[in-house]
Structures are given as C-alpha cells and as structure tokens.
XYZ file of C-alpha atoms in Angstrom:
655
model
C 0.000 0.000 0.000
C 2.787 2.463 0.880
C 4.463 2.196 -2.574
C 1.079 3.000 -4.153
C 0.853 6.105 -1.961
C 4.287 7.108 -3.261
C 3.118 6.579 -6.852
C -0.024 8.687 -6.338
C 2.089 11.388 -4.660
C 4.268 11.553 -7.785
C 1.208 11.972 -9.989
C -0.051 14.714 -7.660
C 3.348 16.417 -7.840
C 3.114 16.392 -11.637
C -0.318 18.036 -11.528
C 0.976 20.669 -9.107
C 3.956 21.309 -11.401
C 1.542 21.905 -14.303
C -0.369 24.444 -12.185
C 2.898 26.072 -11.069
C 4.124 26.355 -14.653
C 0.998 27.846 -16.208
C -1.242 29.962 -13.994
C 1.494 32.175 -12.427
C 3.053 32.755 -15.861
C -0.319 33.854 -17.241
C -0.903 35.954 -14.138
C 2.459 37.730 -14.559
C 1.610 38.550 -18.170
C -1.792 39.937 -17.085
C -0.505 41.537 -13.858
C -3.033 39.476 -11.922
C -1.903 39.259 -8.262
C -4.124 36.287 -7.448
C -2.811 34.102 -10.253
C 0.789 35.082 -9.521
C 0.316 34.186 -5.856
C -0.586 30.598 -6.821
C 3.106 29.927 -7.548
C 4.102 29.856 -3.879
C 1.656 27.252 -2.523
C 2.045 25.192 -5.701
C 5.834 25.044 -5.196
C 5.620 24.122 -1.507
C 2.870 21.534 -2.062
C 4.862 19.989 -4.917
C 7.812 19.604 -2.515
C 5.536 17.972 0.068
C 4.166 15.507 -2.500
C 7.638 14.494 -3.688
C 8.790 14.141 -0.081
C 5.964 11.676 0.482
C 7.022 9.725 -2.606
C 10.666 9.702 -1.515
C 9.710 8.569 2.000
C 7.595 5.758 0.532
C 10.504 4.492 -1.576
C 12.862 4.726 1.396
C 10.415 2.671 3.466
C 10.323 0.000 0.743
C 14.136 -0.260 0.848
C 14.367 -0.269 4.642
C 11.846 -3.089 5.077
C 13.186 -4.960 1.990
C 9.874 -4.969 0.118
C 10.985 -7.077 -2.850
C 7.604 -6.790 -4.506
C 8.841 -3.340 -5.639
C 10.905 -3.918 -8.775
C 13.629 -1.357 -8.053
C 14.110 -2.732 -4.522
C 14.371 -6.294 -5.842
C 16.915 -5.193 -8.446
C 19.088 -3.078 -6.158
C 18.871 -4.399 -2.602
C 19.251 -7.544 -0.517
C 17.998 -8.610 2.900
C 21.578 -9.056 4.237
C 22.729 -5.619 3.135
C 23.652 -3.299 6.063
C 20.969 -0.747 6.918
C 23.156 2.193 5.815
C 23.312 0.768 2.297
C 19.617 -0.049 2.284
C 18.977 3.670 2.781
C 21.650 4.845 0.315
C 20.348 2.254 -2.119
C 17.344 4.536 -2.579
C 19.491 6.735 -4.842
C 22.040 4.079 -5.827
C 20.052 3.244 -8.957
C 18.477 5.050 -11.892
C 14.876 5.293 -10.665
C 15.720 6.359 -7.125
C 18.369 8.828 -8.194
C 15.896 10.544 -10.517
C 13.444 10.789 -7.622
C 16.197 12.446 -5.582
C 16.806 14.764 -8.569
C 13.214 16.049 -8.634
C 13.119 16.238 -4.827
C 16.047 18.651 -4.858
C 14.497 20.554 -7.776
C 11.304 21.003 -5.754
C 13.353 21.971 -2.690
C 14.983 24.844 -4.547
C 11.635 25.987 -5.945
C 10.023 25.923 -2.509
C 13.018 27.834 -1.099
C 12.375 30.669 -3.550
C 8.709 30.619 -2.599
C 9.524 30.860 1.120
C 12.636 33.059 1.182
C 12.094 35.225 -1.885
C 9.626 37.645 -0.336
C 11.636 40.662 -1.541
C 11.538 39.566 -5.179
C 9.263 41.618 -7.452
C 5.983 39.674 -7.761
C 6.178 39.276 -11.543
C 9.775 38.052 -11.462
C 9.044 35.641 -8.639
C 6.016 34.221 -10.431
C 7.973 33.709 -13.637
C 10.958 32.137 -11.865
C 8.711 29.633 -10.117
C 6.836 28.976 -13.350
C 10.067 28.077 -15.148
C 10.984 25.788 -12.233
C 7.562 24.202 -12.630
C 8.228 23.583 -16.331
C 11.462 21.777 -15.522
C 9.593 19.779 -12.898
C 6.957 18.752 -15.450
C 9.617 17.328 -17.740
C 11.410 15.273 -15.108
C 8.308 14.122 -13.254
C 6.833 12.943 -16.563
C 10.130 11.178 -17.309
C 9.975 9.326 -13.986
C 6.307 8.354 -14.213
C 6.407 7.275 -17.862
C 9.834 5.605 -18.149
C 11.403 5.203 -14.702
C 8.652 4.601 -12.170
C 10.326 3.509 -8.914
C 7.080 2.009 -7.573
C 6.408 -0.691 -10.168
C 5.407 -4.017 -8.586
C 6.597 -7.548 -9.261
C 4.145 -10.458 -9.156
C 5.186 -12.851 -7.809
C 7.712 -11.093 -5.601
C 11.157 -12.741 -5.363
C 12.293 -14.149 -2.041
C 15.322 -11.869 -2.015
C 16.906 -9.082 -4.043
C 19.771 -9.004 -6.528
C 21.860 -6.725 -4.284
C 23.291 -3.289 -4.979
C 26.400 -2.712 -7.083
C 29.181 -3.532 -4.562
C 31.181 -0.487 -5.654
C 28.328 1.681 -4.379
C 28.202 -0.032 -0.976
C 30.442 2.559 0.604
C 29.854 5.361 3.140
C 31.117 7.920 0.626
C 28.191 7.117 -1.645
C 25.818 8.059 1.156
C 26.686 11.735 0.734
C 28.380 12.070 -2.684
C 25.226 11.872 -4.899
C 23.093 14.231 -2.763
C 25.796 16.914 -2.822
C 26.375 16.391 -6.537
C 22.661 16.739 -7.246
C 22.386 19.808 -5.025
C 24.977 21.331 -7.348
C 23.532 20.069 -10.633
C 19.949 20.941 -9.791
C 20.871 24.103 -7.921
C 21.956 25.676 -11.192
C 18.344 25.341 -12.338
C 17.644 28.409 -10.198
C 20.115 30.520 -12.185
C 18.516 29.157 -15.353
C 15.008 30.031 -14.135
C 16.076 33.546 -13.155
C 17.703 33.989 -16.565
C 14.634 32.838 -18.505
C 12.351 34.953 -16.305
C 14.573 37.988 -16.932
C 14.431 37.379 -20.692
C 10.643 37.190 -20.533
C 10.525 40.472 -18.596
C 13.219 42.060 -20.754
C 15.063 43.392 -17.755
C 18.444 42.521 -16.242
C 19.889 44.900 -13.661
C 22.071 44.865 -10.518
C 19.069 43.879 -8.405
C 18.530 40.803 -10.597
C 22.209 39.880 -10.204
C 21.979 40.217 -6.420
C 18.998 37.864 -6.386
C 20.569 35.256 -8.668
C 24.056 35.177 -7.166
C 23.168 33.445 -3.857
C 21.514 30.529 -5.673
C 24.461 30.197 -8.025
C 26.920 30.377 -5.141
C 25.028 27.722 -3.170
C 24.927 25.374 -6.168
C 28.626 25.967 -6.883
C 29.570 25.195 -3.275
C 27.511 21.996 -3.221
C 28.958 20.870 -6.542
C 32.497 21.557 -5.300
C 31.897 19.225 -2.352
C 30.212 16.650 -4.590
C 33.116 16.547 -7.053
C 35.662 16.324 -4.211
C 33.758 13.454 -2.579
C 33.509 11.639 -5.899
C 37.221 12.066 -6.523
C 38.077 10.756 -3.063
C 35.713 7.802 -3.494
C 37.449 6.831 -6.753
C 40.822 7.235 -5.035
C 40.181 4.839 -2.163
C 37.511 2.526 -3.592
C 38.736 1.588 -7.065
C 42.203 0.569 -5.872
C 44.239 2.189 -8.649
C 45.627 5.047 -6.592
C 44.446 7.895 -8.826
C 42.221 10.832 -7.986
C 41.027 11.841 -11.484
C 40.759 9.765 -14.661
C 39.050 12.198 -17.079
C 36.176 9.707 -17.116
C 33.160 11.011 -19.121
C 31.011 11.185 -15.988
C 33.779 12.956 -14.053
C 33.946 15.452 -16.924
C 30.163 15.779 -16.815
C 30.433 17.149 -13.271
C 33.459 19.325 -14.048
C 31.836 21.170 -16.965
C 28.914 22.777 -15.068
C 31.326 23.578 -12.213
C 33.568 25.475 -14.643
C 30.661 27.278 -16.282
C 29.182 28.035 -12.853
C 32.489 29.591 -11.801
C 32.351 31.889 -14.818
C 28.689 32.674 -14.070
C 29.484 33.683 -10.489
C 32.091 36.192 -11.583
C 30.000 37.493 -14.457
C 27.018 38.081 -12.141
C 29.358 40.054 -9.886
C 30.081 42.439 -12.772
C 26.349 42.875 -13.393
C 25.783 43.626 -9.718
C 28.662 46.052 -9.304
C 28.846 47.706 -12.719
C 25.571 46.865 -14.516
C 27.588 45.337 -17.382
C 27.899 41.913 -19.105
C 24.143 41.354 -18.906
C 23.706 39.264 -22.045
C 26.830 37.268 -21.270
C 25.576 36.468 -17.766
C 22.202 35.328 -19.067
C 23.944 33.098 -21.618
C 26.191 31.581 -18.953
C 23.177 30.786 -16.761
C 21.573 28.880 -19.634
C 24.790 27.077 -20.566
C 25.580 26.093 -16.966
C 22.263 24.356 -16.409
C 22.457 22.928 -19.912
C 25.736 21.258 -19.011
C 24.095 19.862 -15.864
C 21.446 18.282 -18.085
C 24.167 16.942 -20.398
C 25.664 15.199 -17.369
C 22.257 13.711 -16.543
C 21.963 12.476 -20.127
C 25.431 10.891 -20.161
C 24.856 9.004 -16.913
C 21.449 7.620 -17.929
C 21.581 7.212 -21.702
C 23.574 3.984 -21.748
C 25.907 5.415 -24.417
C 29.001 5.442 -22.184
C 30.775 2.857 -20.096
C 31.803 4.141 -16.681
C 31.881 2.983 -13.066
C 29.830 6.116 -12.331
C 27.130 5.500 -14.957
C 23.765 3.776 -14.653
C 23.570 1.156 -17.420
C 19.969 1.591 -18.472
C 17.789 1.306 -21.542
C 18.986 3.841 -24.156
C 15.330 4.746 -24.828
C 15.394 6.608 -21.523
C 18.352 8.552 -22.847
C 16.280 9.583 -25.859
C 13.619 10.985 -23.512
C 16.248 12.997 -21.597
C 17.811 14.151 -24.874
C 14.403 15.399 -26.014
C 13.922 17.116 -22.656
C 17.381 18.693 -22.986
C 16.558 19.934 -26.477
C 13.250 21.460 -25.387
C 14.627 23.082 -22.226
C 17.907 24.478 -23.509
C 16.786 24.900 -27.105
C 13.780 26.907 -25.966
C 15.946 29.040 -23.687
C 18.423 29.730 -26.495
C 15.572 30.671 -28.845
C 14.223 33.101 -26.244
C 17.752 34.450 -25.732
C 18.176 35.042 -29.475
C 14.933 37.012 -29.559
C 15.197 39.036 -26.339
C 18.911 39.449 -25.552
C 19.569 42.099 -28.274
C 16.909 44.260 -26.630
C 18.619 44.312 -23.228
C 20.026 47.716 -22.318
C 23.796 47.967 -22.376
C 25.396 48.623 -19.021
C 28.440 50.563 -17.869
C 31.551 50.775 -20.008
C 35.004 49.903 -18.720
C 38.621 49.972 -19.831
C 40.351 46.727 -20.809
C 42.701 47.154 -17.838
C 40.150 47.021 -15.027
C 38.593 44.484 -12.716
C 35.792 43.998 -15.229
C 38.357 43.403 -17.970
C 40.201 40.826 -15.876
C 36.953 39.013 -15.098
C 35.989 38.998 -18.772
C 39.398 37.518 -19.658
C 38.987 34.838 -17.009
C 35.479 34.072 -18.215
C 36.616 33.637 -21.805
C 39.457 31.354 -20.800
C 37.281 29.283 -18.464
C 34.585 28.886 -21.109
C 37.151 27.891 -23.736
C 38.621 25.319 -21.325
C 35.102 24.015 -20.669
C 34.593 23.679 -24.421
C 37.749 21.553 -24.718
C 36.414 19.209 -22.017
C 33.039 19.088 -23.792
C 34.662 18.147 -27.097
C 36.943 15.577 -25.485
C 34.011 13.984 -23.664
C 31.574 13.763 -26.569
C 33.857 13.220 -29.560
C 34.459 9.504 -28.821
C 30.686 9.052 -28.876
C 30.688 10.257 -32.481
C 33.776 8.333 -33.564
C 34.125 5.028 -31.727
C 37.652 4.530 -33.105
C 38.958 7.527 -31.144
C 39.895 7.391 -27.469
C 40.404 10.673 -25.630
C 42.436 10.480 -22.436
C 44.682 12.467 -20.128
C 47.239 13.520 -22.829
C 44.522 15.431 -24.720
C 43.441 17.356 -21.616
C 47.025 18.098 -20.602
C 47.613 19.686 -24.009
C 44.346 21.647 -24.168
C 42.735 22.183 -20.775
C 45.836 22.819 -18.657
C 47.403 25.577 -20.860
C 44.089 27.434 -20.889
C 43.683 27.290 -17.128
C 47.231 28.480 -16.355
C 46.546 32.165 -17.259
C 43.246 31.906 -15.353
C 45.230 31.228 -12.176
C 47.478 34.217 -12.841
C 44.590 36.597 -13.542
C 42.603 35.242 -10.579
C 45.181 36.708 -8.217
C 45.508 40.025 -10.042
C 41.783 40.775 -10.551
C 40.737 41.318 -6.872
C 43.410 44.031 -6.509
C 42.260 45.954 -9.579
C 39.848 48.861 -9.517
C 36.467 48.844 -11.193
C 36.124 50.681 -14.520
C 39.828 51.562 -14.881
C 42.935 50.312 -13.088
C 46.688 50.782 -12.907
C 48.282 47.437 -13.822
C 51.882 48.324 -12.821
C 50.616 49.519 -9.439
C 48.641 46.300 -8.922
C 51.643 44.157 -9.823
C 53.749 46.199 -7.422
C 51.394 45.298 -4.585
C 51.899 41.636 -5.462
C 55.672 41.731 -4.954
C 55.446 39.874 -1.647
C 53.215 37.217 -3.230
C 55.792 36.814 -5.999
C 58.610 36.557 -3.433
C 56.707 33.956 -1.413
C 56.043 31.953 -4.586
C 59.747 32.029 -5.480
C 60.705 30.813 -1.996
C 58.244 27.898 -2.212
C 59.637 26.862 -5.597
C 63.221 27.042 -4.291
C 62.246 24.999 -1.230
C 60.653 22.308 -3.398
C 63.689 22.334 -5.688
C 65.951 21.757 -2.676
C 63.739 19.084 -1.071
C 63.345 17.127 -4.293
C 66.929 17.597 -5.432
C 65.635 18.948 -8.729
C 62.447 18.070 -10.514
C 60.642 18.370 -13.830
C 60.324 21.950 -14.972
C 56.572 21.581 -15.458
C 56.229 20.364 -11.869
C 57.997 23.455 -10.563
C 55.834 25.669 -12.759
C 52.722 23.973 -11.346
C 53.962 24.451 -7.783
C 54.517 28.126 -8.609
C 50.912 28.484 -9.784
C 49.553 26.873 -6.614
C 51.722 29.004 -4.330
C 50.780 32.106 -6.348
C 47.086 31.421 -5.623
C 47.680 31.027 -1.888
C 49.904 34.083 -1.494
C 47.655 36.098 -3.803
C 44.646 35.385 -1.570
C 46.671 36.446 1.470
C 47.724 39.634 -0.323
C 44.101 40.457 -1.150
C 43.171 40.368 2.552
C 46.366 42.200 3.546
C 45.556 45.012 1.113
C 41.996 45.290 2.356
C 43.080 45.660 5.988
C 46.159 47.780 5.050
C 48.490 45.422 6.895
C 51.790 47.027 8.021
C 50.662 50.395 6.633
C 48.576 51.348 9.655
C 48.859 50.265 13.314
C 48.325 46.534 13.806
C 45.315 47.112 16.044
C 43.644 49.153 13.318
C 44.362 46.415 10.786
C 42.769 43.883 13.130
C 39.694 46.082 13.469
C 39.454 46.358 9.698
C 39.811 42.567 9.409
C 36.929 42.043 11.826
C 34.859 44.515 9.858
C 35.522 42.988 6.436
C 32.422 41.586 4.705
C 32.199 37.827 4.944
C 31.995 37.727 1.162
C 35.540 39.163 0.998
C 36.840 36.479 3.347
C 34.915 33.850 1.406
C 36.403 34.880 -1.937
C 39.926 34.831 -0.490
C 39.341 31.383 1.022
C 37.982 30.048 -2.275
C 40.989 31.352 -4.216
C 43.442 30.131 -1.580
C 41.706 26.739 -1.438
C 42.191 26.347 -5.184
C 45.892 27.046 -4.702
C 46.157 24.388 -1.986
C 44.355 21.869 -4.204
C 46.716 22.712 -7.083
C 49.753 22.062 -4.880
C 48.339 18.646 -4.013
C 47.558 17.837 -7.652
C 51.018 18.791 -8.872
C 52.940 17.059 -6.078
C 51.093 13.751 -6.357
C 51.149 13.825 -10.167
C 54.913 14.314 -10.482
C 56.447 12.824 -7.335
C 54.297 9.804 -6.465
C 56.025 6.453 -6.002
C 54.443 3.139 -7.022
C 55.637 -0.375 -6.152
C 54.109 -3.634 -7.389
C 55.452 -6.506 -5.291
C 54.876 -10.206 -4.693
C 55.236 -10.793 -0.954
C 55.151 -13.717 1.438
C 54.650 -13.451 5.217
C 57.679 -11.863 6.854
C 58.756 -9.795 3.815
C 59.652 -6.135 4.328
C 59.133 -3.700 1.436
C 60.567 -0.192 1.156
C 58.222 2.308 -0.481
C 59.559 5.888 -0.472
C 60.432 8.828 1.793
C 61.567 6.494 4.595
C 58.339 4.446 4.593
C 58.363 0.637 4.623
C 55.787 -2.091 5.257
C 56.110 -5.549 6.754
C 53.746 -8.178 5.352
C 52.435 -10.679 7.927
C 49.964 -12.604 5.761
C 46.267 -12.696 4.873
C 43.294 -13.835 6.923
C 39.948 -15.059 5.569
C 36.684 -13.762 7.017
C 33.000 -13.121 6.373
C 31.190 -9.772 6.177
C 27.436 -9.116 6.339
C 26.936 -9.858 2.632
C 30.432 -10.554 1.325
C 33.411 -12.880 1.694
C 36.590 -11.274 2.949
C 40.347 -11.631 2.555
C 42.225 -9.093 4.677
C 45.928 -8.329 4.522
C 47.938 -7.821 7.710
C 50.708 -5.253 7.290
C 52.704 -3.021 9.614
C 53.826 0.432 8.495
C 57.193 1.883 9.573
C 58.766 5.288 9.009
C 62.521 5.563 9.416
C 62.417 2.300 11.352
C 59.708 3.437 13.791
C 56.356 1.621 13.874
C 53.452 3.857 12.789
C 50.303 1.781 12.374
C 48.710 -1.421 11.169
C 47.333 -1.529 7.623
C 44.568 -3.925 6.581
C 43.740 -3.782 2.843
C 40.896 -6.077 1.803
C 39.621 -8.075 -1.136
C 35.876 -8.637 -0.967
C 33.626 -10.902 -2.998
C 29.866 -10.347 -3.087
C 28.223 -13.716 -3.880
C 24.821 -12.321 -4.883
C 26.230 -9.729 -7.294
C 29.096 -12.105 -8.242
C 31.502 -9.179 -8.099
C 34.842 -8.554 -6.314
C 35.964 -5.205 -4.880
C 39.116 -3.820 -3.293
C 39.209 -1.924 -0.017
C 42.560 -0.193 0.205
C 44.430 0.725 3.379
C 45.575 4.348 3.610
C 47.774 6.027 6.202
C 47.244 9.769 5.871
C 49.465 12.559 7.175
C 49.551 16.267 6.453
C 52.267 15.758 3.844
C 50.990 12.673 2.026
C 49.472 9.206 1.940
C 50.850 5.705 2.110
C 48.401 3.621 0.094
C 48.295 -0.199 -0.048
C 46.015 -2.388 -2.179
C 45.844 -6.175 -1.818
C 45.987 -8.173 -5.044
C 45.602 -11.850 -5.851
C 47.207 -14.943 -4.320
C 49.959 -16.557 -6.382
C 50.497 -20.310 -6.862
C 53.693 -20.182 -4.779
C 51.849 -18.730 -1.761
C 52.860 -15.117 -2.287
C 50.401 -12.233 -2.594
C 50.547 -9.315 -4.984
C 50.655 -5.900 -3.314
C 50.352 -2.487 -4.910
C 51.980 0.189 -2.767
C 52.033 3.944 -3.312
C 53.408 7.039 -1.653
C 51.363 10.083 -2.703
C 52.920 13.344 -1.500
C 50.454 16.133 -0.602
C 47.475 14.230 -2.041
C 45.231 15.106 0.973
C 45.676 18.751 -0.017
C 43.499 18.135 -3.064
C 40.406 17.414 -1.010
C 41.385 19.772 1.791
C 41.671 22.594 -0.747
C 38.291 21.697 -2.255
C 36.644 21.796 1.175
C 38.238 25.192 1.853
C 36.815 26.413 -1.447
C 33.351 25.168 -0.514
C 33.653 26.725 2.940
C 34.602 30.014 1.290
C 31.435 29.803 -0.788
C 29.337 29.087 2.308
C 30.967 31.969 4.181
C 30.193 34.324 1.317
C 26.631 33.049 1.275
C 26.271 33.935 4.955
C 26.980 37.597 4.135
C 23.766 39.581 4.606
C 24.272 41.258 1.245
C 24.099 37.850 -0.485
C 21.295 36.223 1.495
C 18.070 35.804 -0.429
C 15.261 37.746 1.157
C 17.567 39.991 3.178
C 18.838 42.803 0.952
C 19.537 46.148 2.520
C 16.375 48.181 2.915
C 17.633 51.128 0.891
C 18.545 48.855 -1.975
C 15.198 47.124 -1.752
C 13.338 50.436 -2.062
C 15.467 51.417 -5.025
C 15.100 48.293 -7.113
C 12.264 46.321 -5.574
C 9.391 47.614 -7.733
C 7.887 45.184 -10.249
C 9.481 45.216 -13.688
C-alpha cells in the first residue's frame, strides 16, 4: 500500500507542477496578483508531494519490500541498513526521484525566502521551475517509475552494485545533485529575466546566492567523488578524465564563470547578455551530465547502465529546455540595455578575460568527452586534456590573483603588480624549497607548484591590502579585518583553497612512487620517503553480505612503527563481483596507500603500494573552497530575502 501512496504522490506532484508552470506565468503577463500568488503554494505543495514519494521508496528499501521492482533489483535482505537507505538513490529510478526532490526543494526555497523579489519576477521564476519539474516528473512516471510491482515477488533481491556499498556514496550523490539541480535556479532567473526584458544589478543580487550555493555543493560533490574513486577503485588515482567525471566538471567550470560574471552585473551593470547566456549554458551542461549518466551510451563505473530509450527521452527534454531558452535568448537578448563601459585594464576586464578562458577550457572538455561518442575509433584520455585544458587554465590562475586588486572601470596594472611583490617573493621561496627538497624536478612540476603558491599568497595579499596590513597600526588592521564583509573572506578562502588543491595535484602527479610486489609473510618492502611495510599474511573472514580476505601489514617510518594496515579483497556472492578496499595512512604531507591483489600459486600475494605526497591537499583545498562559498553566502548582502532596505526600495518595484 505504501508504494502505491508514493506513486499517487508523484502523480499529484506532476499536476501541481503543471499548475505552477501555467497559472502564475499567465498571471504575470496579465498583472493578476491572485494568479501570480498561486506559484508559492504550488511550489511548496509539490515539494511535500515528492517528499511523500521519496519517503515511501525509502520505506520499501528499509523493510526490503521485494515486490517493488527497483528494490528487488538493487537491494538484498543481508545488506547493512546504511546501504539499504543509500540504495534509494544508488540506482536510476531512485536517483531521478532524488533529482526532482532537490528541484522542488529549490523551488520551494524561492517561494519561502524570496519575499523581496518583485511579484512578476518571482512568479515567472517559479513557473520556469515548474516547467522543468513537469519534464522530469513525466520522465519518472512514464519511463522510470520507482514504484512498479513484481508479481510474484522474489524471495530476495539481486543486491546493490558492490562499488556503491560505501559510506562515501551516502553523501556524494546528494551533494552532486544539489549542485547540478541548484543551477536550475540561475537558469530560471535567466529565462524569467528574458521574458521580462530586464536585467539589472538587483537581478544579479537575487541570482548570485543561488548560483553560489549550487557551486559550493557541486564543489563538495566533485571532491567526494574524486576521493571515493581514489580509495575505492584501488588504482591510486584521484582523477581519470572519465566522461562522468567530466560531466560534473563542466557545469562547475561554467558556474564559476557565471558567479564572476554576475558580480560584474551587480557592481557595474555590465555583461548582462553574457551572464544570461552563462546561466543557460551552466544548467544545460548539468542536463548533459544527466543524459550521459542515464543514456547507456558510455561505459563508466559512475554511470547507470539503463535502456537507451530513456536517454532519448532525456535528450528530447534537454533539447526542449535548452533549445527553448536559447531561442528566447536570441529574440530578447539584443533588446537588453547595455550597461556601464570599462577599460580593458580594469577588474571587469580581468573578469571577462577569465570568463573567456574558463569557457574555452570548458569547451575543450566538452569536445573531449563527446567526440568519442561520435567516432568510436577515437579514445580521448589524459594527454589530450594536458595539451588543451591545462594551458588554458594556467593564465586563469594568474589573472585570478591580479583581478581582486584591480579597480572597477579603470585600473593601474603596474601599481597592482607592485602590490603583489610579496606574493611573488613567497612563490619564489616555495619553488626554491621544493627544488631543494626534491633535489631537482621536472620543470613543469615546478611551474605547477609556482601556480599553486601564487594562488595562496595572492589570496593572502588580497586580505592584507583590504586591511592595510603594516601600513597602519596593527590594532587598526585587526579592526578592519573584523569589519571585512564575509563575502571578501569567502572569496579569499575560495581562491586560496584552489591554490592548496593545485599544490596537491602537482605534487602527487609528479612525485608519487608506485611499487608492485609479490610478498610472502615476513617480507619487508621499502616504499619511499623512509616508509616501509612488513607483510604478515592474509586472513579469511565473512562480512554481512560478502566474503573477505584481509591483509595484515605493519607500516614503519625511518624504522619506527606507525600503524597497522589492513587492505581487503571482498567478494559479493549475490552480485558475483569482487571489490578492493585499500588501506591508507594519511598525514599532512601525504598518503601511504596499499592495495591487496591476488594470491599466487607459490603462496605469495601481490601488493600495490604507493606514496602520494600532498594528495590530501586536493580534497582539503576543495573543502576550503566550498567553505569560502558558504561563508560568502552567509553575508547579509548575499542572502536571499535579506537585501539592505535602501537597496530594496530602489530596485524592488515590479518590472
């Protein structure tokens, strides 16, 4: 009975989405307050209906109701409770339900917290959200219904993909979807602005918080996915340029450009058309990622292997959503009023340069991801991206440090560079220190280290300049620091976090050590940097729903015992699939990483051992970036529904 309630709740949500998409839009065109007001209860009721459906599916997984087809295909009675719950979104049908739940959550958030939005704009934004909801709710009900029954019901399920039975998968997809779907808000604001024919600083201030929230969530989601691949797949890498990895990177890149472009609209009333276009493209790339994962046209550990006919439905939905937005853009964008002018050497100019480079780099990833789908004889891998993506992003890092120190409208470049002399000196010292510690090194590695250090010291310089450090008494500088807007601190943290992540990427890419050894009990193996392991054998065990072989190793550093390491090989009998659970010893300066291989006929075991210098900095830097975004979002000036009263009076009238 409960699954049927979930099914009926989905149908009700679809009907509410139809109401939300039509009546408020008509009311905004006719300036009818009553019809426009329907958008708010429709959005909140749609969220409630989808919550009921999601709760019903979760209940079916928790109680192992194998009469529900998706539960029978993706769960098992012996599966730990954590993975019964995460199994709700560990499959195509459940993940799409999570997708529309988050979509409805963002729509309801605008309804609740957007009280200072002009009524017509608010109605149109929620109507566009309703249109997106119609498409995806129809997709679920018609092609991917999670509540279909089996008769007769099997005695037990087929189990969940063992690779997904991991704590990281409990939080990685929700954060990723909060990022993907969060960009729908920027898209809805952009389409609503095109319908109204008005884009101004007030519009930018309303759209930036939603974009910043989505960007922060997506940053965490990508970092969690990268870390999951690092420790779960057993190959020791953190990024493979997999099509689904690229599918998450592309909207993140476009969203980064959108954030900075919206800042120019807010501060200088310029780049209006460009910002609208970026909002459409960013959400379009999120939909491309949804298509790649569910179309069945790619092979990836991240993808759901489903019927390609579902991919055709999503492709049609993508064409209607983004194609319609582009058509509206072509008609209305030329009529938008031009904003303020600025010199090429200005903060606006630097942000435009960064935007162009970021968008070009995103295009190279897009081409590299989709081209093999057109020509099956071509394989695009890391060498392509190193030759295209990396050179484009290098000047972005340089300009990212310079831009915050430049003035709006017109700036003095030599003066700005002069204020960065301490950042340049700090960067040079870091490079010399690395050169001494490594006894040399590839030139490209040193250049990469320089870029990472430049980001970190540049962020510190930005704050130092704002508080006039060492130019006024220290107490006054401290007072200025306490009085700085949280958005300023957030931007500096985001830029500095990128620098930290870059240092980790470069160090582990160029100076990692890998050993592949055959070991018998009692063998001692040197790895790198004074680390060694002693292999004491393998024990056999049994997990809740898997068979277990666990290695017993001791880790030493310079002869001193550090810890025990226990890498595992698991075999899931129901899914008939093996997995590796690596053992990792993490310090501030790197990881020792051990994966257990197969037994050999002579009684030895294969071991794969790595030393990854600074690799934790990759995910630490990403978390700092996300925290910077959250800190900026907490700034009153960026919180939806809490603009300054004077600003609200100036720009709050209906368009």
